[in-house]
Coordinates of C-alpha atoms in Angstrom, one line a residue:
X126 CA 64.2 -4.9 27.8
X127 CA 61.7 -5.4 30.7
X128 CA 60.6 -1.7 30.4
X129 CA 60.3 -2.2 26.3
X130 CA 58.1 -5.1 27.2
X131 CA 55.7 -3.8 29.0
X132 CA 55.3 -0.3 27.1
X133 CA 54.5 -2.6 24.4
X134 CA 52.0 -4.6 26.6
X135 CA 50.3 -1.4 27.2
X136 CA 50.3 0.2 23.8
X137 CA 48.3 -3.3 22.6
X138 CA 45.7 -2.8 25.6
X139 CA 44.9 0.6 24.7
X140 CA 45.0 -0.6 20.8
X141 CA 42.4 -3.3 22.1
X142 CA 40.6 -1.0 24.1
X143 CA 39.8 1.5 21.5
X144 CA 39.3 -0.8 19.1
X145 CA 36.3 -2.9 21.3
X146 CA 34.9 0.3 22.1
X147 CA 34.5 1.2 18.5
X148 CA 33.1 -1.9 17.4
X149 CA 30.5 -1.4 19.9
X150 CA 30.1 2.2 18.6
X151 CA 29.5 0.7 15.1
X152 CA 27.1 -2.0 16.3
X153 CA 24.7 0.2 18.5
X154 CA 24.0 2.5 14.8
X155 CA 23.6 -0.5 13.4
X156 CA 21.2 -1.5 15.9
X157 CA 19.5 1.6 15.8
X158 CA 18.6 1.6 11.7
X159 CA 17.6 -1.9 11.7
X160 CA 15.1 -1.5 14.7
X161 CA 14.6 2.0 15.7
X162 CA 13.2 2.6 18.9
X163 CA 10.0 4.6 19.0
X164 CA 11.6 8.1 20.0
X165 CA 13.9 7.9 17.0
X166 CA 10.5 6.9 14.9
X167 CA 8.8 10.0 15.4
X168 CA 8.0 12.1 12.6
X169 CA 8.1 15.8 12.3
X170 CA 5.8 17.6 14.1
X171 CA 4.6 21.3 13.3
X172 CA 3.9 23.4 16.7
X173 CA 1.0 24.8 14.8
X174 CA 0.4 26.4 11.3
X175 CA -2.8 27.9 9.8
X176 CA -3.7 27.8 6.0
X177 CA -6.7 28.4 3.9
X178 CA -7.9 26.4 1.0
X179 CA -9.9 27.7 -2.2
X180 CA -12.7 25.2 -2.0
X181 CA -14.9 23.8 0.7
X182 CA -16.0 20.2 -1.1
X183 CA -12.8 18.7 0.3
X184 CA -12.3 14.8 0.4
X185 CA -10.0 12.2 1.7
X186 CA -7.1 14.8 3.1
X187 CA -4.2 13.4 4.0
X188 CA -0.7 15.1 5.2
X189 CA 2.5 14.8 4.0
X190 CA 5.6 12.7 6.1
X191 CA 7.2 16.4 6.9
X192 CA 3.3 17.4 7.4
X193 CA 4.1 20.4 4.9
X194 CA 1.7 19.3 2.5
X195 CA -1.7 18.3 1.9
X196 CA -3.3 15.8 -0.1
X197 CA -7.1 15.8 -0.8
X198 CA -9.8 15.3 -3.6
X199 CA -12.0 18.0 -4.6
X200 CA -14.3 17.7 -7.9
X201 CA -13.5 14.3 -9.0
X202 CA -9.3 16.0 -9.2
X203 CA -6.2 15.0 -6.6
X204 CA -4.8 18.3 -5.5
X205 CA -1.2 19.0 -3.1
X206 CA -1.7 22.1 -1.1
X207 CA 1.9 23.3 -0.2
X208 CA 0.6 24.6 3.8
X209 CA 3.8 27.1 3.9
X210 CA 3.1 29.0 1.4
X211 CA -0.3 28.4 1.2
X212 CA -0.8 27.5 -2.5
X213 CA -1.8 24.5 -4.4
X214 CA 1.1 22.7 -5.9
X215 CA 0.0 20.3 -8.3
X216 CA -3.4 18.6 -9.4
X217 CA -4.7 16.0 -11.4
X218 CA -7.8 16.1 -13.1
X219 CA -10.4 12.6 -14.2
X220 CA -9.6 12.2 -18.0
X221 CA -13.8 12.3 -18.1
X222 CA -16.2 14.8 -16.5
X223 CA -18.7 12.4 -15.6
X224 CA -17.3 8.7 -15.8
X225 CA -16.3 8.3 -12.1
X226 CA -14.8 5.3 -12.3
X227 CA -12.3 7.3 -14.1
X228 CA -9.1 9.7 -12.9
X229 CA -7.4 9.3 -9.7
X230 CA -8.9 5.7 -7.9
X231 CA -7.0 6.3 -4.2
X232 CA -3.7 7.7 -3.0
X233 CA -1.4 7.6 0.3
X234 CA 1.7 9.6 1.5
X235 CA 4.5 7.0 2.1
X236 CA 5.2 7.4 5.6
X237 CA 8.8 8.7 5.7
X238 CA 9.4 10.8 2.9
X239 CA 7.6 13.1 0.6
X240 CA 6.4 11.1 -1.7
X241 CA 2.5 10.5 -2.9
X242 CA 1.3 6.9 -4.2
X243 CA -1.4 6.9 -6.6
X244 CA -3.7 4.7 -8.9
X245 CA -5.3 6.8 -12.2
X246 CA -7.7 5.0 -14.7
X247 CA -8.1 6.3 -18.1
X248 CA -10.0 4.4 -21.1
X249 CA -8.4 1.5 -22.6
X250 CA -7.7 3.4 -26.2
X251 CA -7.6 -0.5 -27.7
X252 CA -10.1 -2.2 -25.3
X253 CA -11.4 -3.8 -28.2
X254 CA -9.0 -5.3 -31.4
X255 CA -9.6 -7.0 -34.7
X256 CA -7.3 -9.7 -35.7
X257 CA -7.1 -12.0 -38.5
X258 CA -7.4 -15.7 -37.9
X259 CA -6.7 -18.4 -40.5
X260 CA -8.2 -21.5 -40.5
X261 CA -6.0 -25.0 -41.3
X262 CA -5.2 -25.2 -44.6
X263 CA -7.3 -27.7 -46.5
X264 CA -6.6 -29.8 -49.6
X265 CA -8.8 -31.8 -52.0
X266 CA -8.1 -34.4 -54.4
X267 CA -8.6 -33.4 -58.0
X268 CA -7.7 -35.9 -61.2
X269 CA -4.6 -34.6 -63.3
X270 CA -2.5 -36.5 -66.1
X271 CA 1.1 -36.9 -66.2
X272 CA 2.2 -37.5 -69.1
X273 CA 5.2 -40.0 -68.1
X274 CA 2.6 -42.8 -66.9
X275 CA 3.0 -46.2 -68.4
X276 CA -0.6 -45.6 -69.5
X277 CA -1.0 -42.1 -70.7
X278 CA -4.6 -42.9 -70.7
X279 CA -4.5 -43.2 -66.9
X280 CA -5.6 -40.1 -65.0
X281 CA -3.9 -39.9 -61.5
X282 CA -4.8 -38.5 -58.6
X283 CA -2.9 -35.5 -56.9
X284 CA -4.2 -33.4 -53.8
X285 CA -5.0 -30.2 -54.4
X286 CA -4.8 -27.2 -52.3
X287 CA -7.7 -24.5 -51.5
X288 CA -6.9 -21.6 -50.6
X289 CA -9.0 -20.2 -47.6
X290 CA -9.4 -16.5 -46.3
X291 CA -9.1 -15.2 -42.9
X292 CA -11.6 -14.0 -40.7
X293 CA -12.1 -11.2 -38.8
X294 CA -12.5 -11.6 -35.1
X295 CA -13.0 -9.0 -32.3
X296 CA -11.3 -9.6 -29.0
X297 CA -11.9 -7.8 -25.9
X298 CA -9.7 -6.1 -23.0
X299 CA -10.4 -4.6 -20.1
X300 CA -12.2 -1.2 -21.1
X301 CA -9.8 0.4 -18.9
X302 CA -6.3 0.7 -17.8
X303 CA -5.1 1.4 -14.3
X304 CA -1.6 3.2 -13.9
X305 CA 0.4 3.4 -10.8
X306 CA 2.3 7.4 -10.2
X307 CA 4.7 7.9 -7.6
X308 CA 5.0 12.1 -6.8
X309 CA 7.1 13.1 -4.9
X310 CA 7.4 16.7 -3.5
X311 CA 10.2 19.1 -3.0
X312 CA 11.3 21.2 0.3
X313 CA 8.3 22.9 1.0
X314 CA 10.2 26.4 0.8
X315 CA 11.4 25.6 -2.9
X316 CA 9.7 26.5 -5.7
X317 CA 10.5 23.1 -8.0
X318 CA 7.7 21.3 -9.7
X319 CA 6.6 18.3 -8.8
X320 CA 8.0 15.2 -10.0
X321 CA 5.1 12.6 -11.5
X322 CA 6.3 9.5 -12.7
X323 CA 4.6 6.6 -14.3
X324 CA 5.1 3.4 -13.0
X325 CA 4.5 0.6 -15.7
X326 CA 3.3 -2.3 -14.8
X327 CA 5.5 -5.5 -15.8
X328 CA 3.8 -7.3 -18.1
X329 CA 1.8 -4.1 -19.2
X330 CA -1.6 -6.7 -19.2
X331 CA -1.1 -6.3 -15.1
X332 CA -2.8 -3.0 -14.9
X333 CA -5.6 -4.7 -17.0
X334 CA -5.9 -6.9 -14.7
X335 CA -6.1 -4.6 -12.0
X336 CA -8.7 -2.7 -14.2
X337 CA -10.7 -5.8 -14.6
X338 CA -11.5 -6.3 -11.2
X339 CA -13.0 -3.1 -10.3
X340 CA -12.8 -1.0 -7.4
X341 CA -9.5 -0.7 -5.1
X342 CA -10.9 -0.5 -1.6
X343 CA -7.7 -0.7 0.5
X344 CA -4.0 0.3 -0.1
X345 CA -0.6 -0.4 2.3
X346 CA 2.6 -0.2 1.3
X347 CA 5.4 -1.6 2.7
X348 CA 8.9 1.3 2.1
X349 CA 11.3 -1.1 3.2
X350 CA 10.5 -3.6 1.3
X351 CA 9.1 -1.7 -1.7
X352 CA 6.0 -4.0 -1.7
X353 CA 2.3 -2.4 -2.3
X354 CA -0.8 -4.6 -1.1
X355 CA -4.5 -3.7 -2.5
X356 CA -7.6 -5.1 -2.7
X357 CA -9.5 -5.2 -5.5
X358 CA -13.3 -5.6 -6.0
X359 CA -15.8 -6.2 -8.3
X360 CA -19.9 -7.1 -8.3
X361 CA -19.3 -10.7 -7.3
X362 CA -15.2 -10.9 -6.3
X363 CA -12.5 -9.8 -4.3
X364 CA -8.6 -9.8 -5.1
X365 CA -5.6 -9.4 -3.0
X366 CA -2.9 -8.0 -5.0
X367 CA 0.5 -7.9 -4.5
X368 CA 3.0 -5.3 -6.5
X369 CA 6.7 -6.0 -5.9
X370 CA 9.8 -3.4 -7.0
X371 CA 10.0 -4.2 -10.9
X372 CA 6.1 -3.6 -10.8
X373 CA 4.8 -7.0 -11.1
X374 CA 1.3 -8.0 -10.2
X375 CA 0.3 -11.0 -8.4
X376 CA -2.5 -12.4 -6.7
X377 CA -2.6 -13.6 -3.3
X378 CA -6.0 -14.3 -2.2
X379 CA -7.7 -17.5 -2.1
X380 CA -11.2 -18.7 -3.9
X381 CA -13.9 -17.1 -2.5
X382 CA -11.5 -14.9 0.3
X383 CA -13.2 -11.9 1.4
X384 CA -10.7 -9.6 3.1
X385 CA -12.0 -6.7 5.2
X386 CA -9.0 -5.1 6.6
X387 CA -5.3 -5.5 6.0
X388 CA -1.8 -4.1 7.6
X389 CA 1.4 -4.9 6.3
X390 CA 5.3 -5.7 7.9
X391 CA 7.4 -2.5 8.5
X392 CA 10.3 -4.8 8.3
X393 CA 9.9 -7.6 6.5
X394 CA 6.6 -6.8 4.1
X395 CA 4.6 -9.6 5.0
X396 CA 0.8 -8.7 4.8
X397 CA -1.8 -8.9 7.8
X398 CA -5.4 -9.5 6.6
X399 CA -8.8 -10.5 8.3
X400 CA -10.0 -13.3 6.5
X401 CA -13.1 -14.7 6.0
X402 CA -14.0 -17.9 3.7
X403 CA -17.6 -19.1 4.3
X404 CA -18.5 -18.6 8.0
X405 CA -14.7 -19.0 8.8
X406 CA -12.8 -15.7 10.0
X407 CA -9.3 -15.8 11.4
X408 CA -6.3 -13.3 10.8
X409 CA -3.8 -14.6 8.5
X410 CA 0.1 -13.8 7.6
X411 CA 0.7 -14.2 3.9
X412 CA 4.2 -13.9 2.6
X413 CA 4.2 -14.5 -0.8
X414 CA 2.9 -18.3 -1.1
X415 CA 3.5 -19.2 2.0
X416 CA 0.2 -18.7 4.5
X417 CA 0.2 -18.6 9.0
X418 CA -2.9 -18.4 10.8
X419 CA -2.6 -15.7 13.6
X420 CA -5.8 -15.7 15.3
X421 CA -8.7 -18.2 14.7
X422 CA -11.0 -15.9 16.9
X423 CA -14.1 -14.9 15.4
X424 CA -13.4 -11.5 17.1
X425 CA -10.1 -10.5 16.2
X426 CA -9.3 -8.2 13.8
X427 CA -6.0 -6.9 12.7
X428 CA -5.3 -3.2 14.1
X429 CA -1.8 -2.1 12.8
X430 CA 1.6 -2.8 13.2
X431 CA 4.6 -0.4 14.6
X432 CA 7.6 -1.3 15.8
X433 CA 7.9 -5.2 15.4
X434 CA 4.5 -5.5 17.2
X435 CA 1.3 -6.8 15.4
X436 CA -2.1 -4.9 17.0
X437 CA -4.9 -7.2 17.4
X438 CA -8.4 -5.8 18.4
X439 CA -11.5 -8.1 19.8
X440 CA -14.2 -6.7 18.5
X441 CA -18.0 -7.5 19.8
X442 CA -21.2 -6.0 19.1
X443 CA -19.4 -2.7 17.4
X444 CA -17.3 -2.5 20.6
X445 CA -13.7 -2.9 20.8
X446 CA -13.3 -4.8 23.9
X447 CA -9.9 -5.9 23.8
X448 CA -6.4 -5.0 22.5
X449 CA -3.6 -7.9 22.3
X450 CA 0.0 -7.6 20.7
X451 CA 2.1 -10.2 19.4
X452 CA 5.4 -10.0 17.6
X453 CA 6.2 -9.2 13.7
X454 CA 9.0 -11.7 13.2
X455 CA 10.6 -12.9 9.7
X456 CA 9.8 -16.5 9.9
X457 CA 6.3 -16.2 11.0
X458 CA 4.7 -19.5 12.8
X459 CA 0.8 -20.2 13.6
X460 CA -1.4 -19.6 16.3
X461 CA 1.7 -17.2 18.1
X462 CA 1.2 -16.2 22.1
X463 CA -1.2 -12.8 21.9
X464 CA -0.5 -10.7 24.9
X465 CA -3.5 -8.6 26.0
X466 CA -2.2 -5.1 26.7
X467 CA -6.0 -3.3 27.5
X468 CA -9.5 -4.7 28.4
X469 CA -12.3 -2.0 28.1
X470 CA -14.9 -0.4 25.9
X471 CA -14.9 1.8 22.9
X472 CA -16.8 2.2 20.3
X473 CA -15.6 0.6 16.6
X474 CA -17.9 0.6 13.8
X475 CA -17.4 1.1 10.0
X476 CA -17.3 5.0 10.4
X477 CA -14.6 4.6 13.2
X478 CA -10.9 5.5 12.0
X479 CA -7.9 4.1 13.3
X480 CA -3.9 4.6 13.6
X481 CA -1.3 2.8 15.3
X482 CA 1.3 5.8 16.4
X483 CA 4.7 5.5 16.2
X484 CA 5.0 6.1 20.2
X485 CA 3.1 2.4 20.3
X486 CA -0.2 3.8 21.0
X487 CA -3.8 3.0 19.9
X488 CA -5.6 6.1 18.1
X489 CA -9.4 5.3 17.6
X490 CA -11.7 8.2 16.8
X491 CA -14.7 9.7 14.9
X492 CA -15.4 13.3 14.2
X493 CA -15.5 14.4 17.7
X494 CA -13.3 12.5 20.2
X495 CA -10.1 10.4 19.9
X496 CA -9.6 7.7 22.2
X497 CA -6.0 7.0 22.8
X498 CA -4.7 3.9 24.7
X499 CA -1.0 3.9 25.5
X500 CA 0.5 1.3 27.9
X501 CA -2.9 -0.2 28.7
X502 CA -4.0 3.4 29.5
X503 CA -7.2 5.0 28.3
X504 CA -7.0 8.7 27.7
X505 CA -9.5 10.9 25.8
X506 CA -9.3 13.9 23.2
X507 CA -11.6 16.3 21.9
X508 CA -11.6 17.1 18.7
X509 CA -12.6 21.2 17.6
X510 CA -13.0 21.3 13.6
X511 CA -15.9 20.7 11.4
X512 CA -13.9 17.6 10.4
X513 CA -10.9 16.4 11.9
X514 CA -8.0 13.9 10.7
X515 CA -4.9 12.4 12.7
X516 CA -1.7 11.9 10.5
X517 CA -0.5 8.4 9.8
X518 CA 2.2 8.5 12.9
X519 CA -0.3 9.8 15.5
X520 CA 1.3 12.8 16.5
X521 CA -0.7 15.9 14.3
X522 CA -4.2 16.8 14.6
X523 CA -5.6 18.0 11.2
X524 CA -8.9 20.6 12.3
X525 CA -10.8 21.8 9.0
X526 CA -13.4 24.4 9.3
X527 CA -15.7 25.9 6.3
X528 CA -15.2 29.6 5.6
X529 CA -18.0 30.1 3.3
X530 CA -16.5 29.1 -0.2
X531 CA -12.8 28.2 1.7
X532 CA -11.2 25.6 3.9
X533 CA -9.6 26.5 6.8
X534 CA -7.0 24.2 7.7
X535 CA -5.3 24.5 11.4
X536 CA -2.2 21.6 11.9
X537 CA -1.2 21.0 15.7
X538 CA -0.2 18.4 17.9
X539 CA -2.1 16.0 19.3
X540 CA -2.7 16.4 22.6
X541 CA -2.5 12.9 24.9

């Protein structure tokens, strides 16, 4: 009995066993997709690949998540270069030849798959109606005799009424509509089309209203939340939009906001801006209605964010003098503890272009060097092509070089 006891005993410590140990199995992969580390964050990487592009006006290039393919404008047209097998894949021409406020407005790879975001603007076929109004009916009195009066000589008065016609009035939209495409590319080594979709806004009068204001000037988009921030800017104001999953356009910004740079939540979609109203500058959280100052320096600007960390630069006279971090929680509370993780000087002006890589590091750089702080370490690159781009993760150097009419487009890493 003894001996059946304890094999029993033994049999439920190796069920327990097992059984702990594959909970914990099941809890570290959860772990690891609901906060990656930085090594598992890292997107593909090509050793190093040569192509060459008809065309040498090239504009805005961007590379693809599996850095395959290449976005870039050329002639007032979008245009996906497939690098492998060196052809292009798929363009999309301004509806006009010399309206360029018209065609493709701005576009962005989503950052972990194959899929290109972009805004096109065609004329508004109905941008003006004509509809009927009616006026209120009106009536008069006019004298008529009834005949079953006690005085039949009695005239009696009965209202009367006129009819009245419509009139024609002309109402106004925007002149043009805005649509929002998502395309999204096959395998590089396949030879499937393309798949362009249309978006539609919800109401349909949202894309009006991003028409109306004018000119997008910045884009983020948030995949795990399916969230898209822009700005939007006309002659005398600025909008910050916000485009949620069913396509839904709202606006975010307050009266007389000017927003200069923005960076939104990997995790949780909230958006990052640097706002100024009046001589007041401070980076703000926005989620939804709900509003969290970050920084009240003057200085400060918002950087990036990567891996549950917010990048804050101090910027003075065009010189980036100091980075500080601070976390990118889900219930987001004012004036949060900013660590400073490098003191220095680099150069930052409005022709300076920036990335936050996935490996946490700071990527600022013009057409000739990248500077590249990692761990509160500066470290230098220089940069070989006529112009020279950095993919969204930090990790590939993009070198283009005129060939007389052609591109030449060389992909490698970047070296740190």
């Amino acid at each position: 009995m003894k001996k059946k006891l304890r094999t029993l005993l033994v049999w439920i410590l190796v069920s327990l066993i097992f059984q702990l140990g594959g909970y914990s199995l099941l809890n570290n992969q959860i772990q690891k997709v609901l906060e990656p580390t930085a090594t598992e964050g890292v997107l593909p990487i090509t050793p190093h690949l040569k192509a060459t592009i008809p065309g040498s006006g090239l504009s805005n290039i961007q590379v693809s998540y599996a850095k395959d393919y290449l976005a870039y404008s050329e002639n007032g047209a979008l245009k996906i270069f497939n690098l492998k097998k060196g052809t292009v894949v798929f363009e999309k021409k301004s509806p006009s030849a010399t309206d360029q406020t018209l065609g493709v407005l701005t576009y962005q790879w989503l950052p972990d798959r194959n899929i290109l975001l972009y805004f096109y603007a065609k004329k508004n076929p109905n941008a003006v109606t004509t509809v009927k109004v009616y006026p209120p009916k009106t009536t008069i009195p006019t004298p008529s005799i009834e005949p079953k009066t006690e005085d039949p000589n009695e005239a009696k008065i009965v209202p009367k009424e006129v009819p009245v016609e419509p009139k024609l009035e002309k109402r106004y939209g925007s002149p043009q509509i805005t649509q929002l495409y998502s395309l999204e590319l096959p395998s590089s080594d396949e030879d499937t089309a393309p798949d362009d979709r249309l978006n539609p806004f919800d109401p349909p009068s949202g894309s009006e209203e991003i028409s109306a204001g004018g000119k997008i000037e910045k884009f983020v988009v948030s995949p795990s939340t399916n969230l898209i921030y822009l700005t939007v800017k006309n002659s005398s104001t600025q909008q910050l939009m916000k485009i949620d999953v069913m396509k839904k356009v709202t606006t975010l910004n307050k009266p007389r906001e000017l927003i200069d740079n923005m960076a939104t939540s990997e995790r949780y979609g909230t958006i990052y801006i640097d706002s100024k109203i009046g001589s007041i500058q401070q980076i703000v959280a926005v989620d939804n209605d709900k509003r969290q100052v970050i920084s009240k320096n003057n200085n400060d600007r918002i950087l990036g964010i990567r891996n549950g960390k917010v990048y804050i630069g101090e910027i003075q006279s065009n010189e980036l003098i100091k980075l500080k971090t601070t976390a990118d929680p889900q219930l987001i509370k004012d004036n949060p503890e900013l660590k400073t993780e490098w003191e220095g000087s680099i150069p930052f002006n409005k022709n300076t272009r920036m990335i936050v890589g996935v490996m946490g590091q700071l990527i600022i750089y013009d057409n000739q060097t990248a500077k590249i702080i990692t761990d509160g370490h500066l470290a230098e690159a220089n940069l070989q092509g006529d112009e020279n781009y950095i993919s969204v993760d930090g990790a590939e150097l993009i070198q283009l070089t005129k060939e007389g009419t052609s591109t030449l487009v060389e992909l490698q890493p970047l070296k740190q």
